[in-house]
PDB file of C-alpha atoms and ligand atoms in Angstrom:
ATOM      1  CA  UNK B   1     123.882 162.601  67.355  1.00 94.00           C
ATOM      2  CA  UNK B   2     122.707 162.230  70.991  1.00 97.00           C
ATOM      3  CA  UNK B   3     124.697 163.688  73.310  1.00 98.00           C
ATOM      4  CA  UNK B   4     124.127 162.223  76.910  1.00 98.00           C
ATOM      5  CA  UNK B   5     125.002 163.766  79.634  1.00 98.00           C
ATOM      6  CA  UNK B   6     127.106 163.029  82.972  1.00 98.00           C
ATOM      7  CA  UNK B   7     125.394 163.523  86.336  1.00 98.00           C
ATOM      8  CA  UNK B   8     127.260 167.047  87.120  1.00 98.00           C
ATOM      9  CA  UNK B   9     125.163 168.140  83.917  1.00 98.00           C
ATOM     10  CA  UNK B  10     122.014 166.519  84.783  1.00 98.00           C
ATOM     11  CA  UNK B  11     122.636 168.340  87.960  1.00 98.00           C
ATOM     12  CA  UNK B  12     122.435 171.916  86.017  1.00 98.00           C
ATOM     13  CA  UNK B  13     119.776 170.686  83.990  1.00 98.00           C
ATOM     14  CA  UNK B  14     117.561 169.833  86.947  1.00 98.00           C
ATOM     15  CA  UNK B  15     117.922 173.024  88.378  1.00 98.00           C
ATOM     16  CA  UNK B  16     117.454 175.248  84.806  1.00 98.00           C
ATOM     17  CA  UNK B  17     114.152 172.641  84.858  1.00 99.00           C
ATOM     18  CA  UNK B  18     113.246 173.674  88.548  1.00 98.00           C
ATOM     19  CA  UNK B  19     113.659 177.404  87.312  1.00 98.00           C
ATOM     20  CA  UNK B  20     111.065 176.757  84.495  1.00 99.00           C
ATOM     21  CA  UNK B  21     108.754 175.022  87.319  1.00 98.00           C
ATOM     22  CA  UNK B  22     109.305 178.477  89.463  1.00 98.00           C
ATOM     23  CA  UNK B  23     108.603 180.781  86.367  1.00 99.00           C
ATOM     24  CA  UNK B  24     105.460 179.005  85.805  1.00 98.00           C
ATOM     25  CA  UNK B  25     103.977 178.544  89.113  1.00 98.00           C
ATOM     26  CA  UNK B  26     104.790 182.483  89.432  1.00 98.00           C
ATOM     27  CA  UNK B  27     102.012 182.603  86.058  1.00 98.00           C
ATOM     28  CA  UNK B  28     100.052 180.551  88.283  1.00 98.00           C
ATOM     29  CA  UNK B  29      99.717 182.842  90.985  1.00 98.00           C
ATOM     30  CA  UNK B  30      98.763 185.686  88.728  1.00 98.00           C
ATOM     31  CA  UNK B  31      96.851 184.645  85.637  1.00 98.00           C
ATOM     32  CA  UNK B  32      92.807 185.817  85.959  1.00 98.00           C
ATOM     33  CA  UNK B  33      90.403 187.228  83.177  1.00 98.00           C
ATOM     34  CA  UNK B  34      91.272 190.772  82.344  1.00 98.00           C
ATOM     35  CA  UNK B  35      95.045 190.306  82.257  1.00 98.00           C
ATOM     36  CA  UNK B  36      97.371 190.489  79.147  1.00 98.00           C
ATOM     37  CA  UNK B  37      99.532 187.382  77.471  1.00 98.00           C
ATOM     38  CA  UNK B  38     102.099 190.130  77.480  1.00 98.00           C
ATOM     39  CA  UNK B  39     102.150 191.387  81.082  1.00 98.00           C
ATOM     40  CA  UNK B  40     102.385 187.773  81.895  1.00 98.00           C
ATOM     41  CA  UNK B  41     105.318 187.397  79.417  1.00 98.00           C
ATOM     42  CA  UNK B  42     106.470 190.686  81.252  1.00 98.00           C
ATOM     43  CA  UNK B  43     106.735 189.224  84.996  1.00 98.00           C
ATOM     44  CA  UNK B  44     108.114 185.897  83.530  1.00 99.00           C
ATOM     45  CA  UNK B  45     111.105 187.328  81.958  1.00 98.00           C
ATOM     46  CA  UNK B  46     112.029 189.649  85.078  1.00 98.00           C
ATOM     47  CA  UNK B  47     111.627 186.915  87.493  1.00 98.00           C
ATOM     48  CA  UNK B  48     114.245 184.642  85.354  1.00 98.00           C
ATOM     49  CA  UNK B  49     116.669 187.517  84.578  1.00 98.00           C
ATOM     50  CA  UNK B  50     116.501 187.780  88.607  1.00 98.00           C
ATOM     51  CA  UNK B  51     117.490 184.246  89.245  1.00 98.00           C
ATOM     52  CA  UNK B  52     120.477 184.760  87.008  1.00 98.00           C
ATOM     53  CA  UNK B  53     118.958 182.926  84.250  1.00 98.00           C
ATOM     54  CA  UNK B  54     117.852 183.833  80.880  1.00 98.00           C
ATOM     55  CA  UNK B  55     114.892 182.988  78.629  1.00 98.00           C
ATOM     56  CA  UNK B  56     115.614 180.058  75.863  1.00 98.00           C
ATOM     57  CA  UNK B  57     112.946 181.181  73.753  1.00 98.00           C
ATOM     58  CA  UNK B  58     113.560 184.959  73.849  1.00 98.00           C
ATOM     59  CA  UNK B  59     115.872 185.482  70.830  1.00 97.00           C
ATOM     60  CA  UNK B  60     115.048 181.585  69.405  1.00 97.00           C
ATOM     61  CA  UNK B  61     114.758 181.879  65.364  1.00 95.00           C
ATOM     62  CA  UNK B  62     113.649 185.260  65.811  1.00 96.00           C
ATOM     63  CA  UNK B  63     110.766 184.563  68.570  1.00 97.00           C
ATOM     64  CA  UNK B  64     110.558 187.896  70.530  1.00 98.00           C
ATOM     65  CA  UNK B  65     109.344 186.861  73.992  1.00 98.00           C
ATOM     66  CA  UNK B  66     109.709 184.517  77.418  1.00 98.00           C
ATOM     67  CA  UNK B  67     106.899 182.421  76.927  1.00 98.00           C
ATOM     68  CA  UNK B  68     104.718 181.063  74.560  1.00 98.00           C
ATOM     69  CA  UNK B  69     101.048 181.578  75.682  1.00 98.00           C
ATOM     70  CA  UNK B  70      98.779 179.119  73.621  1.00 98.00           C
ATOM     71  CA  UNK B  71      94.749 179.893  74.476  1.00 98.00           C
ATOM     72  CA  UNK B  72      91.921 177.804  73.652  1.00 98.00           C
ATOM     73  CA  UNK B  73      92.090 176.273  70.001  1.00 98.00           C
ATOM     74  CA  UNK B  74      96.102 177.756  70.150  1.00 98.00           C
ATOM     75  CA  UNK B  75      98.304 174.599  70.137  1.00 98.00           C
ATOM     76  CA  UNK B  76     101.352 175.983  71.348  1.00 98.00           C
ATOM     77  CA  UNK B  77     103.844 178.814  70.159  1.00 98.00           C
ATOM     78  CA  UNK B  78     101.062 181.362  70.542  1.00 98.00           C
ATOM     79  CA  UNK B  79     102.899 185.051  70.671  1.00 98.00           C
ATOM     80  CA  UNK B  80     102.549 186.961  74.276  1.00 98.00           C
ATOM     81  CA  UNK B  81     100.266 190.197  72.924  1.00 98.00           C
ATOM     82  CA  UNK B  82      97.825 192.385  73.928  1.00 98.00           C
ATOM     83  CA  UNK B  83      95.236 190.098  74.400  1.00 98.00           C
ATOM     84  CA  UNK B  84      93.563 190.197  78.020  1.00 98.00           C
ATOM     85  CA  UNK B  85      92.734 186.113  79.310  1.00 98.00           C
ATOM     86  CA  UNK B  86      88.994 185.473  79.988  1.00 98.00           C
ATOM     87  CA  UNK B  87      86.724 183.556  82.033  1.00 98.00           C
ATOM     88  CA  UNK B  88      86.889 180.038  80.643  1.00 98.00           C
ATOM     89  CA  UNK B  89      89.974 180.387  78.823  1.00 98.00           C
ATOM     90  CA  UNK B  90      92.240 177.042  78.358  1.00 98.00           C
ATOM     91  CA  UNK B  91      95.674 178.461  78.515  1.00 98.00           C
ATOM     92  CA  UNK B  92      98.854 176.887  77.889  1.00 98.00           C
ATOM     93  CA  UNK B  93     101.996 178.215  78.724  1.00 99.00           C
ATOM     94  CA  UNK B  94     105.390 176.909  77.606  1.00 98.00           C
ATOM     95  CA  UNK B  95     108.802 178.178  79.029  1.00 98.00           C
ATOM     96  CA  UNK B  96     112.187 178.040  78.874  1.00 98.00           C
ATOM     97  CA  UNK B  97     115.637 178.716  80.651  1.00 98.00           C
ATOM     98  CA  UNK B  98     118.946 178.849  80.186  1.00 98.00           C
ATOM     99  CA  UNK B  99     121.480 178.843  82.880  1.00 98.00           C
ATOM    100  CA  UNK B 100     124.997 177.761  83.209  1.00 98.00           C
ATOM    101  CA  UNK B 101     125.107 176.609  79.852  1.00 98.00           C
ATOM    102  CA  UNK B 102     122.194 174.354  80.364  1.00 98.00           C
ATOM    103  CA  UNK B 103     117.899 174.683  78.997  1.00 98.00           C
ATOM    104  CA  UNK B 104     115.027 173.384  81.002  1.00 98.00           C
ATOM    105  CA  UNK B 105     112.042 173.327  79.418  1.00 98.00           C
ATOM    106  CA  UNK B 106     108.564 172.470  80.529  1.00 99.00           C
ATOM    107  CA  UNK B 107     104.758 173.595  80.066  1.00 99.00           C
ATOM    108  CA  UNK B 108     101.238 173.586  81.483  1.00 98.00           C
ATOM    109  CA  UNK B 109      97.912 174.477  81.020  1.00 98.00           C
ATOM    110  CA  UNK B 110      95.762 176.380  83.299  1.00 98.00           C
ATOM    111  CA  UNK B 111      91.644 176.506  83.140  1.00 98.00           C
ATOM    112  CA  UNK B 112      90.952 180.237  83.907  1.00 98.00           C
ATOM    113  CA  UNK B 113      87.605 180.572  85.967  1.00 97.00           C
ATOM    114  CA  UNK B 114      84.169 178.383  85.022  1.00 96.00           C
ATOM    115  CA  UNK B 115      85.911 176.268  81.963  1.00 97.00           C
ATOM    116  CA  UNK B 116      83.827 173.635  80.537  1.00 97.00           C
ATOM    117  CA  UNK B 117      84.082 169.314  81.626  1.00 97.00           C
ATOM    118  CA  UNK B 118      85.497 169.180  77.838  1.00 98.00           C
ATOM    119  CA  UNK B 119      88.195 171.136  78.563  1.00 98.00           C
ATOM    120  CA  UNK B 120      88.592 169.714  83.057  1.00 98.00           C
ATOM    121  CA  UNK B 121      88.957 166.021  81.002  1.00 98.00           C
ATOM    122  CA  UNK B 122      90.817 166.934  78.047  1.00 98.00           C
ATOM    123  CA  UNK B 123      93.694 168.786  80.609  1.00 98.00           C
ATOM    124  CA  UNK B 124      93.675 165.827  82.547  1.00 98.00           C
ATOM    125  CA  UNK B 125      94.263 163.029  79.983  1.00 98.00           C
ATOM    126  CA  UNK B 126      96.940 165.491  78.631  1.00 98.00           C
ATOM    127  CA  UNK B 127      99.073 165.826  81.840  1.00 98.00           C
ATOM    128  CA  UNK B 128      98.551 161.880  82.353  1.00 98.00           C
ATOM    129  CA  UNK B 129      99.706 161.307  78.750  1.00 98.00           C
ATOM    130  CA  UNK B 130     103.096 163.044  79.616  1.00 98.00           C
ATOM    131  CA  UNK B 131     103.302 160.250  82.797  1.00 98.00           C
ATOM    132  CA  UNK B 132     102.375 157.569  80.559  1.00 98.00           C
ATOM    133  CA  UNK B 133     105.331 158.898  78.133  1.00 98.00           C
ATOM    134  CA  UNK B 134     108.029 158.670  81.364  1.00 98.00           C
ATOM    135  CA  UNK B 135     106.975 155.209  82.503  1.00 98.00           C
ATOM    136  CA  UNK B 136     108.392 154.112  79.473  1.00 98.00           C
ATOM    137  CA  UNK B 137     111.445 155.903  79.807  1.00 98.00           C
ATOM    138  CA  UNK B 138     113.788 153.449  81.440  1.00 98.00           C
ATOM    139  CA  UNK B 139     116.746 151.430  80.534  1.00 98.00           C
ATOM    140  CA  UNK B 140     116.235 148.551  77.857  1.00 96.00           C
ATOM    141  CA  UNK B 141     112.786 150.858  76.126  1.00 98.00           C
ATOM    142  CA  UNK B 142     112.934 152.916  72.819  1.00 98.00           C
ATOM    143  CA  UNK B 143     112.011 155.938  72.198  1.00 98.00           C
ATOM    144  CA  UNK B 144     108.973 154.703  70.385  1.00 98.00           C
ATOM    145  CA  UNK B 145     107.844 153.304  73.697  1.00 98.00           C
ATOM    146  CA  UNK B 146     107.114 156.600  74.868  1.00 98.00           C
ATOM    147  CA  UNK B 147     105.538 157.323  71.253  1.00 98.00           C
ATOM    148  CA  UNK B 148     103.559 154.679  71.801  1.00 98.00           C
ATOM    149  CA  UNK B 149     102.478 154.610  74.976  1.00 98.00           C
ATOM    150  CA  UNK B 150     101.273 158.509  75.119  1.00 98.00           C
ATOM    151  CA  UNK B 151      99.150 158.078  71.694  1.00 98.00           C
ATOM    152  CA  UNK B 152      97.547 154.922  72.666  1.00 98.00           C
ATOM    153  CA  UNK B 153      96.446 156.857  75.921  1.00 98.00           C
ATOM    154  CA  UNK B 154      95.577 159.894  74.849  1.00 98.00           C
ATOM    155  CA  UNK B 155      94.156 158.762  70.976  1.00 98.00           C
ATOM    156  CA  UNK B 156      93.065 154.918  71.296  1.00 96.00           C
ATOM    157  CA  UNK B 157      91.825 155.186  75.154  1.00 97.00           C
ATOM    158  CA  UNK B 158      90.746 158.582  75.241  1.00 98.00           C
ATOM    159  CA  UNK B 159      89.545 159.594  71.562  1.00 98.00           C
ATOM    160  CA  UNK B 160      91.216 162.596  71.464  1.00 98.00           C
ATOM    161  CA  UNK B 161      93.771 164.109  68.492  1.00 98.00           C
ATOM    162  CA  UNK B 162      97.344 163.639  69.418  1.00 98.00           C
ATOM    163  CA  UNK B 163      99.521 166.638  66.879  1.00 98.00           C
ATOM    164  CA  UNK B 164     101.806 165.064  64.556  1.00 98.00           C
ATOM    165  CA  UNK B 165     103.863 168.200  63.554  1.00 98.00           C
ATOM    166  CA  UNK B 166     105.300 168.844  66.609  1.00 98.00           C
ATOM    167  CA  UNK B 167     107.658 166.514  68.895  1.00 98.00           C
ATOM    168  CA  UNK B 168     109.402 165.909  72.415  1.00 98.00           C
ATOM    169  CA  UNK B 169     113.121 166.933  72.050  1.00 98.00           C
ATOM    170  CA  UNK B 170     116.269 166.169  73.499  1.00 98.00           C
ATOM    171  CA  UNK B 171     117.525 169.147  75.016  1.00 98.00           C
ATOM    172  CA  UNK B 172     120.599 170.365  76.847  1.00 98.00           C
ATOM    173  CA  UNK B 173     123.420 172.747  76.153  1.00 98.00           C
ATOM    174  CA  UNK B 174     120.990 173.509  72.871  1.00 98.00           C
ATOM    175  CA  UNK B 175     117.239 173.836  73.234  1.00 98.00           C
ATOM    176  CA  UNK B 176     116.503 171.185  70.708  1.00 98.00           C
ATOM    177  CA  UNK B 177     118.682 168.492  70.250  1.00 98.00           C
ATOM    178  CA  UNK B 178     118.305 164.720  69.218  1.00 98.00           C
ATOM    179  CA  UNK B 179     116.374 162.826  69.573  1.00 98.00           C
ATOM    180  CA  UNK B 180     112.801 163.757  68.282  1.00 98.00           C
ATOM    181  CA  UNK B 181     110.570 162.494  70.452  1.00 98.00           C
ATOM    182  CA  UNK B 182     106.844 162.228  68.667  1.00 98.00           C
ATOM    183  CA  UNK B 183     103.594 161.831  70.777  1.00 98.00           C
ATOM    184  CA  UNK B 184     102.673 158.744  68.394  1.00 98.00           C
ATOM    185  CA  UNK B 185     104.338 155.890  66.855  1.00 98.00           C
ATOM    186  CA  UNK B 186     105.191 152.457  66.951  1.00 98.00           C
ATOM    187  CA  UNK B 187     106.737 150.505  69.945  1.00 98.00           C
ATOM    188  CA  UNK B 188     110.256 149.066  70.239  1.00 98.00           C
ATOM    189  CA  UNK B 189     111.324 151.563  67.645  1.00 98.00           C
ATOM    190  CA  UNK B 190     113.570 154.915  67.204  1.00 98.00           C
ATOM    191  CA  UNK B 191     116.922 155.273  69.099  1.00 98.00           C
ATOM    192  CA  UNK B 192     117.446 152.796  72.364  1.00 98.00           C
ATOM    193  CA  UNK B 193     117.277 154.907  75.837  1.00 98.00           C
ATOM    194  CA  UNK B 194     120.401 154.905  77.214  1.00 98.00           C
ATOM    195  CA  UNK B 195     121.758 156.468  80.848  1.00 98.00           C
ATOM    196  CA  UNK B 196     122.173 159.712  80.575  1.00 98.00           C
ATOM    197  CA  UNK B 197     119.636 160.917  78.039  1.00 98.00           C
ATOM    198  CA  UNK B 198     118.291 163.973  78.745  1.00 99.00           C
ATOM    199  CA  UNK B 199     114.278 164.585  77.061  1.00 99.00           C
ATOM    200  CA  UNK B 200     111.263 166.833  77.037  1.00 99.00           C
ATOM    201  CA  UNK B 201     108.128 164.951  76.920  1.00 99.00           C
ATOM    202  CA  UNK B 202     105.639 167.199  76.198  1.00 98.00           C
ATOM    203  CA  UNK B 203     102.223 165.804  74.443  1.00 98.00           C
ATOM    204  CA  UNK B 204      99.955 168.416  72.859  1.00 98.00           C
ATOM    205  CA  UNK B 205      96.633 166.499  72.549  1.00 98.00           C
ATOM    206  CA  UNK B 206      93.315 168.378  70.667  1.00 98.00           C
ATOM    207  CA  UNK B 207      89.555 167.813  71.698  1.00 98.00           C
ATOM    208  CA  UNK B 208      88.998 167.479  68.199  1.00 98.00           C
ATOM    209  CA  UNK B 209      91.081 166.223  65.411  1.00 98.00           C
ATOM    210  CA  UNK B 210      95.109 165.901  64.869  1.00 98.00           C
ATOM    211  CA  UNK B 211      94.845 168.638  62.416  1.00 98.00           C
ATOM    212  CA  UNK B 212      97.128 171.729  62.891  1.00 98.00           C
ATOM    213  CA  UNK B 213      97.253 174.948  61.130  1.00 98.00           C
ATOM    214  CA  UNK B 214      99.750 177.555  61.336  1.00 98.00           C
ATOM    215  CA  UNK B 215      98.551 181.341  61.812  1.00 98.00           C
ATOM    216  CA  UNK B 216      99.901 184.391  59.494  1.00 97.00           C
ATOM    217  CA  UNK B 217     102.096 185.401  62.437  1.00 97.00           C
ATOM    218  CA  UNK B 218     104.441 182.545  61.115  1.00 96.00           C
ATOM    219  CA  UNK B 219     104.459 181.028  65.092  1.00 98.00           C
ATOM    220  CA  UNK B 220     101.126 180.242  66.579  1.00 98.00           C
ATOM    221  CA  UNK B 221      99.392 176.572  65.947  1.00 98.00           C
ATOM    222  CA  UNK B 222      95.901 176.130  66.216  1.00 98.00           C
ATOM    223  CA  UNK B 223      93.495 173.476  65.635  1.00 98.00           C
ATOM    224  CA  UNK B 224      92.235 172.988  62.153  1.00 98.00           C
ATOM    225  CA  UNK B 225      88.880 172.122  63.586  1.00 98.00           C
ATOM    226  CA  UNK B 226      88.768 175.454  66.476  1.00 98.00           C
ATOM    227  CA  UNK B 227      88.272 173.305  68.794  1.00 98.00           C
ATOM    228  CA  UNK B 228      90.545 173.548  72.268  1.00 98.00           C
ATOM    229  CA  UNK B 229      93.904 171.762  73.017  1.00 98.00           C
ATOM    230  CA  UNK B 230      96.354 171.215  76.046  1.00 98.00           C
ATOM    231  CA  UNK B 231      99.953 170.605  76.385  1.00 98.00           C
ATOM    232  CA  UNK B 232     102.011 169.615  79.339  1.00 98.00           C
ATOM    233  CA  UNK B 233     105.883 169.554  79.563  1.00 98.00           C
ATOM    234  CA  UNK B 234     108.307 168.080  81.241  1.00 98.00           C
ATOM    235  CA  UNK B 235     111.913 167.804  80.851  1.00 99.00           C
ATOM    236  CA  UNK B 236     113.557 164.075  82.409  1.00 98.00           C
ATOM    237  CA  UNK B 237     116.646 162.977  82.586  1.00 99.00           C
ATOM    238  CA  UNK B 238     117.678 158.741  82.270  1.00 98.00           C
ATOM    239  CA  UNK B 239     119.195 157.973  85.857  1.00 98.00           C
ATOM    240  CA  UNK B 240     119.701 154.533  87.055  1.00 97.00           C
ATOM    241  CA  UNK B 241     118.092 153.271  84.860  1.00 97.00           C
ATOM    242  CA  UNK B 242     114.954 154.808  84.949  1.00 97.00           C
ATOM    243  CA  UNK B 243     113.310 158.561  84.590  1.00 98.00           C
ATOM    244  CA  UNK B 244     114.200 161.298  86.860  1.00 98.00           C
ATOM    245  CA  UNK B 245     111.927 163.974  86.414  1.00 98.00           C
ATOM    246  CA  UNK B 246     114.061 167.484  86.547  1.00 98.00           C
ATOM    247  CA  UNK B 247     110.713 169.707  86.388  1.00 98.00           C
ATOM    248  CA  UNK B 248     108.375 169.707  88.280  1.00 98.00           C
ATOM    249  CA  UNK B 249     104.560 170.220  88.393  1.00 98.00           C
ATOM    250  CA  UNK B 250     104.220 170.792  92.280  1.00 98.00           C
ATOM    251  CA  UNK B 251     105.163 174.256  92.822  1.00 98.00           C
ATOM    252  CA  UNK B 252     102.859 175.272  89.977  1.00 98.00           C
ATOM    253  CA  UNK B 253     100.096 173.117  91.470  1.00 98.00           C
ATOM    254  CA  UNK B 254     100.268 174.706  95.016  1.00 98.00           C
ATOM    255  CA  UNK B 255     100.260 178.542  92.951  1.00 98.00           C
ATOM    256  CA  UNK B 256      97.385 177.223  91.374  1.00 98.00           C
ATOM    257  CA  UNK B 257      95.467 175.854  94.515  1.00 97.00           C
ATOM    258  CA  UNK B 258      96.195 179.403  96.455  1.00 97.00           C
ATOM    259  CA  UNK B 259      94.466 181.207  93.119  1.00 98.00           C
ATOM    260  CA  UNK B 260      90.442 181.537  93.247  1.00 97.00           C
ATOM    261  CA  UNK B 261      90.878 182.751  90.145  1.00 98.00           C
ATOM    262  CA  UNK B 262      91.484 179.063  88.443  1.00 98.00           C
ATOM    263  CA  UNK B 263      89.430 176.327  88.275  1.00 97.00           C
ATOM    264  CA  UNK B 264      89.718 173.983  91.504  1.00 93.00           C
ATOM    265  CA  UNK B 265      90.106 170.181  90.892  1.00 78.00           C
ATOM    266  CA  UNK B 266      87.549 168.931  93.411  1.00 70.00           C
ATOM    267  CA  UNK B 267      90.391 165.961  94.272  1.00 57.00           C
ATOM    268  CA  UNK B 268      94.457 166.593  94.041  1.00 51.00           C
ATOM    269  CA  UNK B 269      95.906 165.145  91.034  1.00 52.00           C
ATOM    270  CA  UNK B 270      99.452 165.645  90.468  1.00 54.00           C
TER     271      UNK B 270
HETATM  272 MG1  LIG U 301     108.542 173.746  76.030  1.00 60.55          MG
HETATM  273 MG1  LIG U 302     110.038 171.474  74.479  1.00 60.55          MG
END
């Protein structure tokens, strides 16, 4: 069942979101080629621990770490390790937080140094996708709305290969609860959006294909095809009607502007 949530929980929610937002803008400010997945897993989990907060993911079905750091044709779920970032690198990163009972849960994907137009365009149709998926997030819509609207942008518009084995969520005082919320589908169906749902809406679109292997690590998805994906998260909540978005993309966007490290969108987009 869904469970949706009065405003004094939306309230928490927002600010376990705005943690996430912090956590990530903190990777932001640090990520360049020569550093490890794992130191950045490293600073991640101290900074939350020191905002009274702990990781979601860090215990989650046996997962052993903060974030999930997802690089090039990784998906998402990719394990923090010893592996040092590079010039060029796509990187995801996915986090998650738990505090006073309540997740937030977003993710975004940095270009490390001189990445390729592939990979400037494919970013950018990815973090638009998740805005496509919130207009439709109001009062009256379904969740296949969102489906819809996300896959026809990122797949019919844009060419690219929208993942089918992995979804949006609801998410609260569990990490994962109903409902599922896909990246593709059909409009006007799947559960009605009501006041009070709380979702993440977090497309994870390929270059390539839809296709999706899983690694022998049993956590990491890549591309079938090795070629690179993105995926951007947010986490919104159904307020008057419409979406309120509880993340948020600006602190990370200002960490990223103050970092020479990162590729530099010649114009803001936000
Ligand atoms: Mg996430
Ligand atoms: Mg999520």
């Amino acid at each position: 069942m869904i469970y949706y949530k009065t405003t004094d929980e939306i309230k928490l929610i927002r600010e376990s979101s705005l943690l996430v937002s912090e956590t990530l803008a903190l990777i932001a400010g640090i990520l360049q080629p020569g550093i490890t997945t794992l130191e950045l897993d490293t600073k991640a989990e101290a900074f939350i621990r020191d905002n009274g907060a702990r990781p979601s993911f860090k215990g989650y079905r046996g997962f052993a770490h903060t974030l999930c750091i997802s690089v090039n044709d990784e998906v998402v779920h990719g394990i923090p390790s010893k592996r040092e970032i590079k010039n060029g690198d796509v990187v995801s990163v996915d986090c998650g937080v738990y505090k006073n009972s309540f997740h937030g849960d977003s993710a975004y994907t940095f270009l490390v140094g001189e990445v390729t137009m592939d990979a400037v365009n494919l970013a950018k149709v990815t973090k638009e996708s998740v805005y496509k998926g919130i207009e439709m997030a109001v009062v009256g819509n379904r969740i296949g709305d969102i489906s819809y609207a996300i896959q026809n942008y990122a797949e019919s518009f844009h060419g690219y290969g929208v993942v089918r084995e992995l979804v949006g969520h609801g998410l609260g005082k569990s990490l994962h609860e109903e409902p599922e919320v896909p990246n593709f589908g059909a409009r006007g169906k799947g559960p009605k959006i009501q006041e009070g749902l709380v979702i993440a809406i977090e497309p994870m679109i390929n270059l390539g294909t839809k296709n999706v292997v899983q690694e022998n690590d049993g956590w990491t998805i890549r591309t079938k095809d090795r070629k690179i994906s993105c995926h951007f998260e947010h986490t919104i909540a159904v307020t008057k009607g419409k979406a309120d978005i509880l993340s948020s993309f600006e602190p990370i966007e200002i960490a990223v502007k103050g970092n020479k490290n990162l590729y530099q969108e010649a114009e803001t987009v936000s």
